[in-house]
PDB file of N, CA, C and O in Angstrom:
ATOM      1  N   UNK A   1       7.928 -10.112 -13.956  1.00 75.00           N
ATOM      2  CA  UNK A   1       7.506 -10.719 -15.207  1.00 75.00           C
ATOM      3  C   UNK A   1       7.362  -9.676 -16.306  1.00 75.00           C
ATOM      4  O   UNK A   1       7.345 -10.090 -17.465  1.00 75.00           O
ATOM      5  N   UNK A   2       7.269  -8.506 -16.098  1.00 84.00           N
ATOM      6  CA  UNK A   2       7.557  -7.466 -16.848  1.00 84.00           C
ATOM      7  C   UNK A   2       8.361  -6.671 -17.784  1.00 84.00           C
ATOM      8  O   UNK A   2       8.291  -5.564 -18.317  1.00 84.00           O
ATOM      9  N   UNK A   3       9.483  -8.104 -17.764  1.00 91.00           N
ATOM     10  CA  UNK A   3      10.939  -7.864 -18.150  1.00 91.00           C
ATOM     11  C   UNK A   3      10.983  -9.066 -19.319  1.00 91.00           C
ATOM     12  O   UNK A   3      10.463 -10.180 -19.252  1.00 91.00           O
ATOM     13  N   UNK A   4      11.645  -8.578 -20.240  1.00 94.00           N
ATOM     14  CA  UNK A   4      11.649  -9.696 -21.263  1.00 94.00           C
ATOM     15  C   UNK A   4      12.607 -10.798 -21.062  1.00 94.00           C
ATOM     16  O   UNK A   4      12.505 -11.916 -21.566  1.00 94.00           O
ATOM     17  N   UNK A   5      13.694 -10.323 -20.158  1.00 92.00           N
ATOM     18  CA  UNK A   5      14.207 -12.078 -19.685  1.00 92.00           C
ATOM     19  C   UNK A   5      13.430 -13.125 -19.055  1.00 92.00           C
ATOM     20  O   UNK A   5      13.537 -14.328 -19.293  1.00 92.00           O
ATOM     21  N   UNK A   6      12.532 -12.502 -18.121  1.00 92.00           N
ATOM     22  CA  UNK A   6      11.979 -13.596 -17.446  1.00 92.00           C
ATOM     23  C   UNK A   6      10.505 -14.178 -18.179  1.00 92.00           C
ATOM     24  O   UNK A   6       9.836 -15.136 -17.791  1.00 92.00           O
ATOM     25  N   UNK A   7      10.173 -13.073 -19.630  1.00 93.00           N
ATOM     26  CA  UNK A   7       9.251 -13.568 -20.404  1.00 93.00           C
ATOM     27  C   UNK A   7       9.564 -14.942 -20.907  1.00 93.00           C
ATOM     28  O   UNK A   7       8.820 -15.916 -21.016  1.00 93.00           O
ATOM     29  N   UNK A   8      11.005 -14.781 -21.228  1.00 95.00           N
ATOM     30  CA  UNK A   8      11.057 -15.286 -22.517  1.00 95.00           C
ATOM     31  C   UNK A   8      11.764 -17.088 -21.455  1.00 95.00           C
ATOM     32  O   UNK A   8      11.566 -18.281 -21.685  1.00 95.00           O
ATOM     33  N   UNK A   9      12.540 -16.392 -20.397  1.00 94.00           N
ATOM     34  CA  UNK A   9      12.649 -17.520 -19.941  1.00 94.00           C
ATOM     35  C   UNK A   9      11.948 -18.386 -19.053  1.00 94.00           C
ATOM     36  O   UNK A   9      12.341 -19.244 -18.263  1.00 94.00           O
ATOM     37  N   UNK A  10      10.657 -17.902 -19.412  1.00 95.00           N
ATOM     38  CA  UNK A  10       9.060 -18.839 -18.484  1.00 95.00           C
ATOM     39  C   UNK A  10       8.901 -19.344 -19.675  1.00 95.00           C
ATOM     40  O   UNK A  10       8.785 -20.569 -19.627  1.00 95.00           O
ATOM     41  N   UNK A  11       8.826 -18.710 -21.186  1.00 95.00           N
ATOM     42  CA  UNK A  11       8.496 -19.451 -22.546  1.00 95.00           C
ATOM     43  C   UNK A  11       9.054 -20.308 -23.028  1.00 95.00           C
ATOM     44  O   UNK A  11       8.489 -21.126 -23.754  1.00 95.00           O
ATOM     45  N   UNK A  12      10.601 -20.345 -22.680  1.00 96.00           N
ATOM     46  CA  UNK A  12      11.498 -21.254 -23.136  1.00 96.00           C
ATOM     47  C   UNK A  12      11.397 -22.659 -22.538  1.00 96.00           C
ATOM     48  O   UNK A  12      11.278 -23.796 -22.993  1.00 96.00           O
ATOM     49  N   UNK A  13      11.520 -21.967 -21.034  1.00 97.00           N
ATOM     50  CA  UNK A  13      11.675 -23.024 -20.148  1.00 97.00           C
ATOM     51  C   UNK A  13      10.801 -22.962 -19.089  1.00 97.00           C
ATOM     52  O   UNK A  13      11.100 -22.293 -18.100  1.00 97.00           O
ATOM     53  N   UNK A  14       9.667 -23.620 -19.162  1.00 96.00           N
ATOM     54  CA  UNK A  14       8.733 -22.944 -17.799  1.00 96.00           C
ATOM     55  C   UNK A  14       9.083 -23.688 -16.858  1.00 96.00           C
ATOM     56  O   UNK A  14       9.184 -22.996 -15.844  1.00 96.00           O
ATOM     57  N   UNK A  15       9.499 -25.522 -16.516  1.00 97.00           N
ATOM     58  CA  UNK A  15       9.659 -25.842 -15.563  1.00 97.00           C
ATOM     59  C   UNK A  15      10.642 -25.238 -14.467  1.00 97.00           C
ATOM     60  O   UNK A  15      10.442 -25.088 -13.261  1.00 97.00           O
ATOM     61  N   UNK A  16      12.236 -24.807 -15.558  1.00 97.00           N
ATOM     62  CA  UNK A  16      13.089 -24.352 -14.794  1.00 97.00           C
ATOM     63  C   UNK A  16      12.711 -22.896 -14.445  1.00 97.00           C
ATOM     64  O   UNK A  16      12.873 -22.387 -13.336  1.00 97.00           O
ATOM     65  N   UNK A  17      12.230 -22.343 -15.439  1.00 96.00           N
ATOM     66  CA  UNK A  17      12.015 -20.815 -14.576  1.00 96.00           C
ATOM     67  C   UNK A  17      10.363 -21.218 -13.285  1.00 96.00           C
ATOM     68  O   UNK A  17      10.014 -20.381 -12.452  1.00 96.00           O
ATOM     69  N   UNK A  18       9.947 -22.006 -13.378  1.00 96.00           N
ATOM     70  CA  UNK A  18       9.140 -22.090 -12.046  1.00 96.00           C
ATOM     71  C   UNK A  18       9.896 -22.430 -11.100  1.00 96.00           C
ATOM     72  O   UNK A  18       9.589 -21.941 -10.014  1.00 96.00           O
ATOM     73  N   UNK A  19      11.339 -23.516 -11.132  1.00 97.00           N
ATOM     74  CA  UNK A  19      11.721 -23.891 -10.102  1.00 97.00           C
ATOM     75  C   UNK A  19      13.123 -22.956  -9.455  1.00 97.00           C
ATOM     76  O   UNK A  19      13.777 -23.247  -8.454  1.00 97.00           O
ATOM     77  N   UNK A  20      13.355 -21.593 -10.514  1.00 96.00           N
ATOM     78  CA  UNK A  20      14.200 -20.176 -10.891  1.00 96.00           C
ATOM     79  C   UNK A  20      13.509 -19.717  -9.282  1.00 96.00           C
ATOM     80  O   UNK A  20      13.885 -19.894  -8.123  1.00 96.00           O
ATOM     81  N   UNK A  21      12.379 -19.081  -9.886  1.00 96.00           N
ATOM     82  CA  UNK A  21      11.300 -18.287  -9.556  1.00 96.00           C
ATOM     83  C   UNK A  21      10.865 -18.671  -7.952  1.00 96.00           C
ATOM     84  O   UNK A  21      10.407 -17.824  -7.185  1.00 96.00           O
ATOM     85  N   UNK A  22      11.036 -19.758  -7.667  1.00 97.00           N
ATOM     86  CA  UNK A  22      10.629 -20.305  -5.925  1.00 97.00           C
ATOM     87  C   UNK A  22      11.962 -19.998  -5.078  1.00 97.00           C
ATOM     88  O   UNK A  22      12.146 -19.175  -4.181  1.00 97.00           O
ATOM     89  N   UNK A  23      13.026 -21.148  -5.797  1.00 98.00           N
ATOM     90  CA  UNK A  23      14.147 -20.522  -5.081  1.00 98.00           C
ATOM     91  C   UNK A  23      14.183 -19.212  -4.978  1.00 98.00           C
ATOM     92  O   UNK A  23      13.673 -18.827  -3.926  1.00 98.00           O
ATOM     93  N   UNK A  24      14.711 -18.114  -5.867  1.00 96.00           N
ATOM     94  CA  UNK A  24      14.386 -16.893  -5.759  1.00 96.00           C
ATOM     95  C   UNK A  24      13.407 -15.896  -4.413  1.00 96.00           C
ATOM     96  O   UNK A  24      13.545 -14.989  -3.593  1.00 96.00           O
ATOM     97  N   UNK A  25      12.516 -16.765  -4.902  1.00 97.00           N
ATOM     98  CA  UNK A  25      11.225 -16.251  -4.011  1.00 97.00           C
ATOM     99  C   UNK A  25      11.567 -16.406  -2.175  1.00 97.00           C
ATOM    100  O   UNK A  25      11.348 -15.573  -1.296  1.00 97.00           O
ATOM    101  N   UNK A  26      12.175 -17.811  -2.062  1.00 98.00           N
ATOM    102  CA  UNK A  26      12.589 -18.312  -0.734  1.00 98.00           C
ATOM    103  C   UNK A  26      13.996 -17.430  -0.291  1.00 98.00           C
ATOM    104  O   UNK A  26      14.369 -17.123   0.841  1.00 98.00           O
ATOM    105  N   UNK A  27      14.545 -17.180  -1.440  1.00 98.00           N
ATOM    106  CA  UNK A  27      16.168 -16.299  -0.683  1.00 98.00           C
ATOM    107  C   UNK A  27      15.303 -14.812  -0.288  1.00 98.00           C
ATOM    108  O   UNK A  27      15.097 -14.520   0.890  1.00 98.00           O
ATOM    109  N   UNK A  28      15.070 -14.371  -0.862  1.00 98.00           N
ATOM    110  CA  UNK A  28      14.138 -12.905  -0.520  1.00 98.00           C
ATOM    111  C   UNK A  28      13.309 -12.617   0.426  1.00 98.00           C
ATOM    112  O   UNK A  28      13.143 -11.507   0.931  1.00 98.00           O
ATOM    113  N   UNK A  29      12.495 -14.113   0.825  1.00 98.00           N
ATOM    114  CA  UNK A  29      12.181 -13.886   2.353  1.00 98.00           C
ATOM    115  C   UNK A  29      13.187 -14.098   3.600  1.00 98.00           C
ATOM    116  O   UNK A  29      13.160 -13.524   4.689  1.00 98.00           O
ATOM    117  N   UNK A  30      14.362 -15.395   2.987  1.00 98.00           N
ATOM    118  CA  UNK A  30      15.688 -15.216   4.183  1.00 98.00           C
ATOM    119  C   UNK A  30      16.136 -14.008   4.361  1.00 98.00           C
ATOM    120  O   UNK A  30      16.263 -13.506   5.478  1.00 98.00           O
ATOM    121  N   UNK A  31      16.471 -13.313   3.059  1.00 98.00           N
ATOM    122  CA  UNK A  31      16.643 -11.626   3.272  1.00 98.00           C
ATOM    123  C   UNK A  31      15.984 -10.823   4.072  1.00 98.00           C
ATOM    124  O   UNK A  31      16.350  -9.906   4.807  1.00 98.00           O
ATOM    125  N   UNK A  32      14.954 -11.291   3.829  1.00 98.00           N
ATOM    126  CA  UNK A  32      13.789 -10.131   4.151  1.00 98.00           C
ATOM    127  C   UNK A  32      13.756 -10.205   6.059  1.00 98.00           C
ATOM    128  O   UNK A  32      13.779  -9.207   6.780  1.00 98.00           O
ATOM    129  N   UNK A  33      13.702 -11.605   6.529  1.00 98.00           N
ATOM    130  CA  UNK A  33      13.752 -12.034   7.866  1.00 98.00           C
ATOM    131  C   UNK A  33      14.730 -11.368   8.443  1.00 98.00           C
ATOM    132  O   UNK A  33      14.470 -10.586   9.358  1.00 98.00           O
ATOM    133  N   UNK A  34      15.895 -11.548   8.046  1.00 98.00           N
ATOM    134  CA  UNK A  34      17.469 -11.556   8.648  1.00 98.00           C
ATOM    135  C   UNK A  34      17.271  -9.921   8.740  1.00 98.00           C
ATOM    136  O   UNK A  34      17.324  -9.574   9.920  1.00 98.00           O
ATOM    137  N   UNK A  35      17.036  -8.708   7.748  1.00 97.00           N
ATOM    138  CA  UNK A  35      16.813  -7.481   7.635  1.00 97.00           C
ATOM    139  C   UNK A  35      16.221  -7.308   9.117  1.00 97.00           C
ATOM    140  O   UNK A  35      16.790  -6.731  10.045  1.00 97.00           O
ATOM    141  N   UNK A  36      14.607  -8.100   9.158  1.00 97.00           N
ATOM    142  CA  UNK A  36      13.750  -7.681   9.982  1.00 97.00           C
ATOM    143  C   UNK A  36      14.615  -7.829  11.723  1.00 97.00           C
ATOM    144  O   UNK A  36      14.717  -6.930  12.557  1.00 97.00           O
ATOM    145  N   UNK A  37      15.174  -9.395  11.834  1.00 96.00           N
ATOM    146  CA  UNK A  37      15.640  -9.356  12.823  1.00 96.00           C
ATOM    147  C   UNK A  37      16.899  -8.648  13.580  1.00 96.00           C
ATOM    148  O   UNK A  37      17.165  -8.475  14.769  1.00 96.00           O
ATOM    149  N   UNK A  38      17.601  -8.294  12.274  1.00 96.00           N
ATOM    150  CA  UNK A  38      18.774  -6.615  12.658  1.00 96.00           C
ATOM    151  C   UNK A  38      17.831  -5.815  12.814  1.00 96.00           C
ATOM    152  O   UNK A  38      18.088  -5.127  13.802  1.00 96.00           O
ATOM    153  N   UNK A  39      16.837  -5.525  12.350  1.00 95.00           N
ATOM    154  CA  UNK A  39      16.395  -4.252  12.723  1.00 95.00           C
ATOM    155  C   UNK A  39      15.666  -4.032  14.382  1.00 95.00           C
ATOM    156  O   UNK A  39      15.589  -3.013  15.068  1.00 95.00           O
ATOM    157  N   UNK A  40      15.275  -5.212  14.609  1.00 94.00           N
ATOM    158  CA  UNK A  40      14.992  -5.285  16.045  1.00 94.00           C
ATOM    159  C   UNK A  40      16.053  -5.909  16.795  1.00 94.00           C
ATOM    160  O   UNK A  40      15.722  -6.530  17.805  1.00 94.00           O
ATOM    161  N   UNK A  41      17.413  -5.846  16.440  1.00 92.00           N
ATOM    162  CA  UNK A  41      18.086  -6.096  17.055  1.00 92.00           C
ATOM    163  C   UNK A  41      19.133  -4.832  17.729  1.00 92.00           C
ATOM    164  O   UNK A  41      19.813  -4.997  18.742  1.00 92.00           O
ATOM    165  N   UNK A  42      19.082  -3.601  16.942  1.00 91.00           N
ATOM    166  CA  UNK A  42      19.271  -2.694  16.540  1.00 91.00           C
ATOM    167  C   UNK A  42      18.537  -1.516  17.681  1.00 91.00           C
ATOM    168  O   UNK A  42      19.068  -0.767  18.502  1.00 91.00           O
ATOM    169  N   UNK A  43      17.151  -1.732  17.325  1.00 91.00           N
ATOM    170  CA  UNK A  43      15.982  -1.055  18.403  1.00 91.00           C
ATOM    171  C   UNK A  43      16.159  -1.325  19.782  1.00 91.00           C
ATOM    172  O   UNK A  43      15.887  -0.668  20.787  1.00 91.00           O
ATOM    173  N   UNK A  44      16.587  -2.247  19.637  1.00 85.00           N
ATOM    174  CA  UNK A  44      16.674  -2.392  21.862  1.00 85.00           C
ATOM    175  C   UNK A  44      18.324  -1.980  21.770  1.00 85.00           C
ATOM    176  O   UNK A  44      18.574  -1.437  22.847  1.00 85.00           O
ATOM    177  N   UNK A  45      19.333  -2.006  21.082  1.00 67.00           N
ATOM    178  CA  UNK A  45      20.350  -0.942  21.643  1.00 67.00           C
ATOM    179  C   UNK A  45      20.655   0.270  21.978  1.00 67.00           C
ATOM    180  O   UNK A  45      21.774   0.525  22.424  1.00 67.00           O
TER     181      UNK A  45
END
């Protein structure tokens, strides 16, 4: 939020940047999972 795109596009548009902002939020933990589970997939080889 520190960035003036996502200022300006919570000001413009708050519904869509709330519903931006979740999706977003939800791909980054699929990332974040999939990372975690290579990495222990990785450790027992």
């Amino acid at each position: 939020m520190n960035e003036a795109r996502y200022a300006r596009l919570t000001r413009e548009f708050p519904g869509r940047a709330e519903e931006l902002f979740a999706k977003n939020e939800e791909a980054a933990m699929a990332r974040y999972q999939h990372l975690l589970k290579l990495k222990d997939m990785y450790a027992q080889a």
